[in-house]
Each structure stands twice: as C-alpha cells, then as structure tokens.
Amino acid sequence: MSGQQSSRGLLVICRKSAWQASSAAALELAMTAGVFEVPVSLLLLGEAVLQLLPNQQGTPLQLKSVARQLPVLELCGVGEILADAEALARYAIAVESCEVSVHALPPAELADLLARQHNVLVF
Amino acid sequence: MATFAVVIQGAPYSSQAAHSALLFCEAVLASGHGLQRLFFWQDGVHNASALCTPPQDERNLPRAWQQLISAHGIDAVVCVASALRRGIVDAQEARRYELNASNLLPGFVLGGLGQLVDAHQQADRLVTFAP
C-alpha cells in the first residue's frame, strides 16, 4: 500500500450503549474522518443499537447523550449508519422509530461487510 | 519496509495495552520498519505524564516512550480533548486554562483526532492497543 493513494475507507464499529465513553469516542472519530472526506461508515453492534432509541435523556444522570450526535453524522459526511439486525430485534427497536436513517444488516450481510473491509476500528 | 501508525488507548499500569504497544513499537523499529505516528487517546494519554513514578523495579513506561520518541524522532501525538479531561496539559494549555502546573513530557505534543485520521491515511498499517 502507498500513503499517496486516494482516501482509504474506514469502518468504525461501536459495541457500547450511549452512556459509555468509548461510544462518544467512536462517534467523534467517525465525524472527524467524515470531515476529512475519508469514506467512513458507522456500524452499531450488540447493545450499541440502544443508541438509536429516540428521546434519550442524559440530564438526570448528568451525562451528555451520545445519541444526540447521531443526526450530525450525516452533516459531517459519514456515509451510512449500519446496525446489527439481530440486536435491533433483540431490543425491539424498529428501524422506522429511529431518529436517524439506519440500514439494518442481517448476519449474512454483516459478515460480507466485515469481509470487505481493510480498515476497521472497534470501540 | 512498512510504516505503522500506532494508537494507544490504555493507561500505563492499568492494563497490558500500553506496555504491549511499547514492545510492539520497539519491535517494529528493530525490524527495520518505520513508525509514522503514535497517537495516545482516551486513557492512553497518561503515558505522556511527567508525574508517573513507578517503583524502581518496574519499567517507567512514560519515560520509555519518551526515550523511544527522542531516539527515533517519532511524531507522538496526544489527543488534546482526552488529555485535558484527564489532567495532562502542556505549558500552553496550562496558561490558557489558568492552571498552576503542566505535566506533558517533552517529546509528546497535543493534537486533534484529525491527526489520527491522517495517520490512518498515510501509514501502511494502523494498529490499536486498547484495554
């Protein structure tokens, strides 16, 4: 590989819910990569799909809600928000109820997506 | 020869991440490869603290990083947002926030996530060490 080639794509994988520091870090990295015009997508696995629940309130816990940043991803140039379809079903989250556009991936598509990536950062 | 960018997300002495990262970097250089950038992020910023004082029979990881950086002229970036949250500041930030001390080891520089994205683009391989 050469450092002089055009932007290499990046898949940011988040496995934590909205209230963990690593979730904020994942979103910050995805947004930064998007701003720098790196082709980037965010994949929510497992309990990370809970970030998609609408109307999450961090104030009672004196925490900032990571979920509020999700709508900003598109503005920052993040290509897609992808989610683990099995986890969505487990937590009874309908894609239509999410405040952001989400593409649910069943296991076979998830495996195919991961197999096609050269650069993955997991949080 | 390949160039590596290394992301360190673990604090020294809290997990094996920081020590493993240091050993990996030493092996990279010993093998004739290059280190494009070190990026210390989240709890990894504690590797840049001048105040770590481990017992004499334990390796001083921040000083070991500093020696490696100095000896090989490595670009060592400490995420500024992570650092400020955790009390790792250079003299400039100490003045900005009216703090009475700074503790960033010489050789490390504060920077933003853009430098991590740049490292991902420039290096042949990006390797992360997290707890």
XYZ file of C-alpha atoms in Angstrom:
254
model
C 0.000 0.000 0.000
C 1.087 3.559 -0.550
C 0.411 6.640 1.532
C -0.084 8.648 -1.657
C -3.227 6.896 -2.830
C -6.711 8.410 -2.542
C -8.589 8.204 0.744
C -8.884 4.721 2.169
C -12.253 3.783 3.589
C -12.837 3.233 7.271
C -15.465 1.283 9.179
C -15.990 2.407 12.768
C -17.636 -0.277 14.892
C -19.282 0.610 18.164
C -20.345 -2.105 20.619
C -21.354 0.000 23.626
C -24.510 1.830 24.577
C -24.872 5.595 24.502
C -23.582 6.193 28.015
C -20.069 4.850 27.712
C -17.008 6.915 26.903
C -15.992 4.638 24.054
C -19.291 5.360 22.273
C -18.516 9.068 22.269
C -15.004 8.307 21.014
C -16.387 6.193 18.172
C -18.718 8.943 17.039
C -16.019 11.605 17.336
C -13.694 9.551 15.174
C -16.383 8.859 12.577
C -17.268 12.546 12.395
C -13.641 13.584 12.122
C -13.000 11.073 9.347
C -16.091 12.313 7.532
C -14.993 15.924 7.807
C -11.630 14.933 6.338
C -13.503 13.331 3.429
C -12.471 9.810 4.314
C -15.159 7.351 3.200
C -16.473 6.220 6.574
C -19.434 4.259 7.910
C -20.573 3.578 11.456
C -21.680 0.096 12.448
C -23.599 -0.431 15.686
C -23.274 -3.936 17.073
C -24.962 -5.534 20.073
C -26.045 -3.123 22.775
C -24.774 -0.197 20.704
C -28.080 -0.288 18.821
C -29.598 1.193 22.002
C -28.041 4.465 20.851
C -30.779 4.542 18.223
C -33.635 4.765 20.725
C -35.350 8.145 20.438
C -35.831 10.639 23.274
C -32.889 9.579 25.415
C -32.331 11.956 28.304
C -28.904 12.294 29.874
C -29.781 15.144 32.181
C -30.984 13.023 35.156
C -27.631 11.238 35.090
C -25.679 14.454 34.456
C -24.382 12.933 31.234
C -24.227 14.136 27.672
C -26.276 12.000 25.334
C -24.210 10.453 22.583
C -27.450 9.712 20.743
C -27.951 13.412 20.124
C -24.821 13.397 17.989
C -26.132 10.724 15.629
C -28.052 13.155 13.401
C -24.848 15.177 12.999
C -23.013 12.277 11.399
C -24.637 12.823 8.025
C -23.726 16.511 8.085
C -20.124 15.510 8.764
C -20.020 13.260 5.731
C -20.398 9.882 7.416
C -21.754 7.687 4.683
C -24.070 5.292 6.459
C -25.219 4.231 9.876
C -25.442 0.459 9.869
C -26.939 -1.682 12.585
C -26.938 -5.313 13.605
C -30.432 -6.527 12.644
C -30.396 -9.282 15.257
C -29.607 -6.803 18.016
C -32.328 -4.474 16.800
C -34.786 -7.352 17.054
C -33.469 -8.372 20.477
C -34.071 -4.875 21.857
C -37.338 -4.465 19.902
C -36.107 -1.396 18.057
C -37.842 -0.728 14.764
C -35.702 0.997 12.146
C -38.631 3.306 11.423
C -38.650 4.537 15.030
C -35.038 5.692 14.955
C -34.315 9.398 14.656
C -31.654 8.771 12.033
C -31.672 6.759 8.865
C -30.352 3.287 9.652
C -29.600 0.330 7.442
C -30.196 -2.934 9.313
C -27.860 -5.766 8.357
C -28.788 -9.420 8.874
C -25.929 -11.775 9.832
C -25.003 -12.742 6.269
C -24.729 -9.119 5.129
C -22.826 -8.248 8.290
C -20.299 -10.967 7.570
C -19.984 -9.792 3.985
C -19.464 -6.192 5.085
C -16.697 -7.148 7.511
C -15.030 -9.369 4.938
C -14.794 -6.429 2.532
C -13.135 -4.005 4.974
C -9.444 -3.207 5.023
C -9.605 -0.737 7.888
C -11.783 -1.274 10.934
C -11.651 0.451 14.294
C -13.639 -1.166 17.083
C -14.878 0.617 20.194
C 9.836 -1.551 4.738
C 6.348 -0.769 6.012
C 5.202 2.221 8.007
C 2.995 1.780 11.041
C 0.748 4.153 12.921
C 0.004 3.024 16.449
C -2.929 4.045 18.623
C -2.502 3.610 22.370
C -5.761 3.722 24.339
C -4.683 2.176 27.625
C -3.124 3.898 30.620
C 0.202 2.609 31.928
C -0.130 0.050 34.726
C -3.914 -0.216 34.297
C -3.822 -2.854 31.588
C -1.257 -4.523 29.359
C -2.204 -2.276 26.411
C 0.418 0.429 26.879
C 3.280 -1.957 27.616
C 2.357 -4.190 24.673
C 2.219 -1.139 22.428
C 5.674 -0.053 23.542
C 7.128 -3.518 22.932
C 5.420 -3.615 19.528
C 6.888 -0.240 18.561
C 10.361 -1.331 19.648
C 9.965 -4.489 17.560
C 8.756 -2.508 14.557
C 11.861 -0.322 14.632
C 14.210 -3.230 15.365
C 12.798 -4.988 12.300
C 13.666 -2.070 10.054
C 10.134 -0.744 9.651
C 9.015 2.787 10.365
C 6.625 4.431 12.793
C 4.637 7.121 11.048
C 2.898 8.358 14.200
C 1.974 7.374 17.719
C -1.455 8.532 18.798
C -2.284 8.465 22.511
C -6.028 8.534 23.024
C -8.534 8.213 25.867
C -6.795 6.722 28.961
C -3.669 6.303 26.819
C -2.852 9.965 27.386
C -1.498 9.029 30.825
C 1.528 7.582 29.006
C 2.586 11.180 28.420
C 2.519 12.236 32.060
C 5.739 13.541 33.548
C 4.435 12.700 37.017
C 4.337 8.901 36.778
C 6.762 7.490 39.317
C 6.638 3.698 39.368
C 8.804 1.637 41.745
C 12.426 1.276 40.617
C 11.995 -2.394 39.752
C 9.224 -1.607 37.246
C 9.714 -0.101 33.824
C 8.834 3.597 33.719
C 6.565 3.483 30.682
C 6.201 7.241 30.096
C 9.997 7.671 30.229
C 10.465 4.638 27.967
C 8.054 6.158 25.433
C 9.928 9.446 25.680
C 13.272 7.772 25.043
C 11.879 5.883 22.045
C 10.333 9.045 20.615
C 13.502 11.047 21.116
C 15.875 8.395 19.791
C 13.914 7.854 16.584
C 12.349 11.260 16.018
C 8.839 9.816 16.151
C 5.767 12.009 15.863
C 3.950 11.370 19.168
C 0.531 12.998 19.361
C -1.597 13.109 22.500
C -5.318 13.712 21.928
C -5.906 17.145 23.396
C -9.538 16.542 24.371
C -8.696 13.285 26.151
C -5.673 14.886 27.801
C -7.462 17.928 29.161
C -10.209 15.765 30.636
C -7.595 13.685 32.444
C -5.297 16.429 33.658
C -2.498 16.075 31.129
C -1.559 19.575 29.970
C 1.342 21.303 28.283
C 2.533 24.771 29.233
C 0.354 26.478 26.641
C -2.850 24.790 27.823
C -1.886 25.421 31.449
C -1.722 29.133 30.662
C -4.956 29.026 28.661
C -6.898 27.394 31.497
C -5.017 29.240 34.245
C -3.658 26.052 35.774
C -0.672 26.275 38.100
C 1.316 23.431 36.517
C 1.850 21.466 33.337
C 2.886 17.818 33.097
C 3.191 16.779 29.438
C 6.531 15.076 28.919
C 8.813 16.762 26.359
C 8.678 14.939 23.038
C 4.892 14.498 23.129
C 2.624 17.089 21.501
C -1.065 17.754 21.970
C -3.159 17.368 18.821
C -6.566 16.502 17.468
C -8.336 13.494 16.050
C -7.575 14.800 12.570
C -4.033 13.591 13.113
C -5.339 10.098 13.790
C -7.349 10.187 10.583
C -4.265 11.453 8.758
C -2.182 8.626 10.252
C -4.773 6.123 9.061
C -4.437 7.522 5.555
C -0.649 7.790 5.461
C 0.603 4.674 7.217
C 0.627 1.235 5.654
C -0.892 -0.228 8.811
C -2.816 1.248 11.721
C -2.547 -0.854 14.864
C -4.517 -0.132 18.033
C -3.776 -1.191 21.601
C -6.797 -0.884 23.859
C -7.599 -2.307 27.298
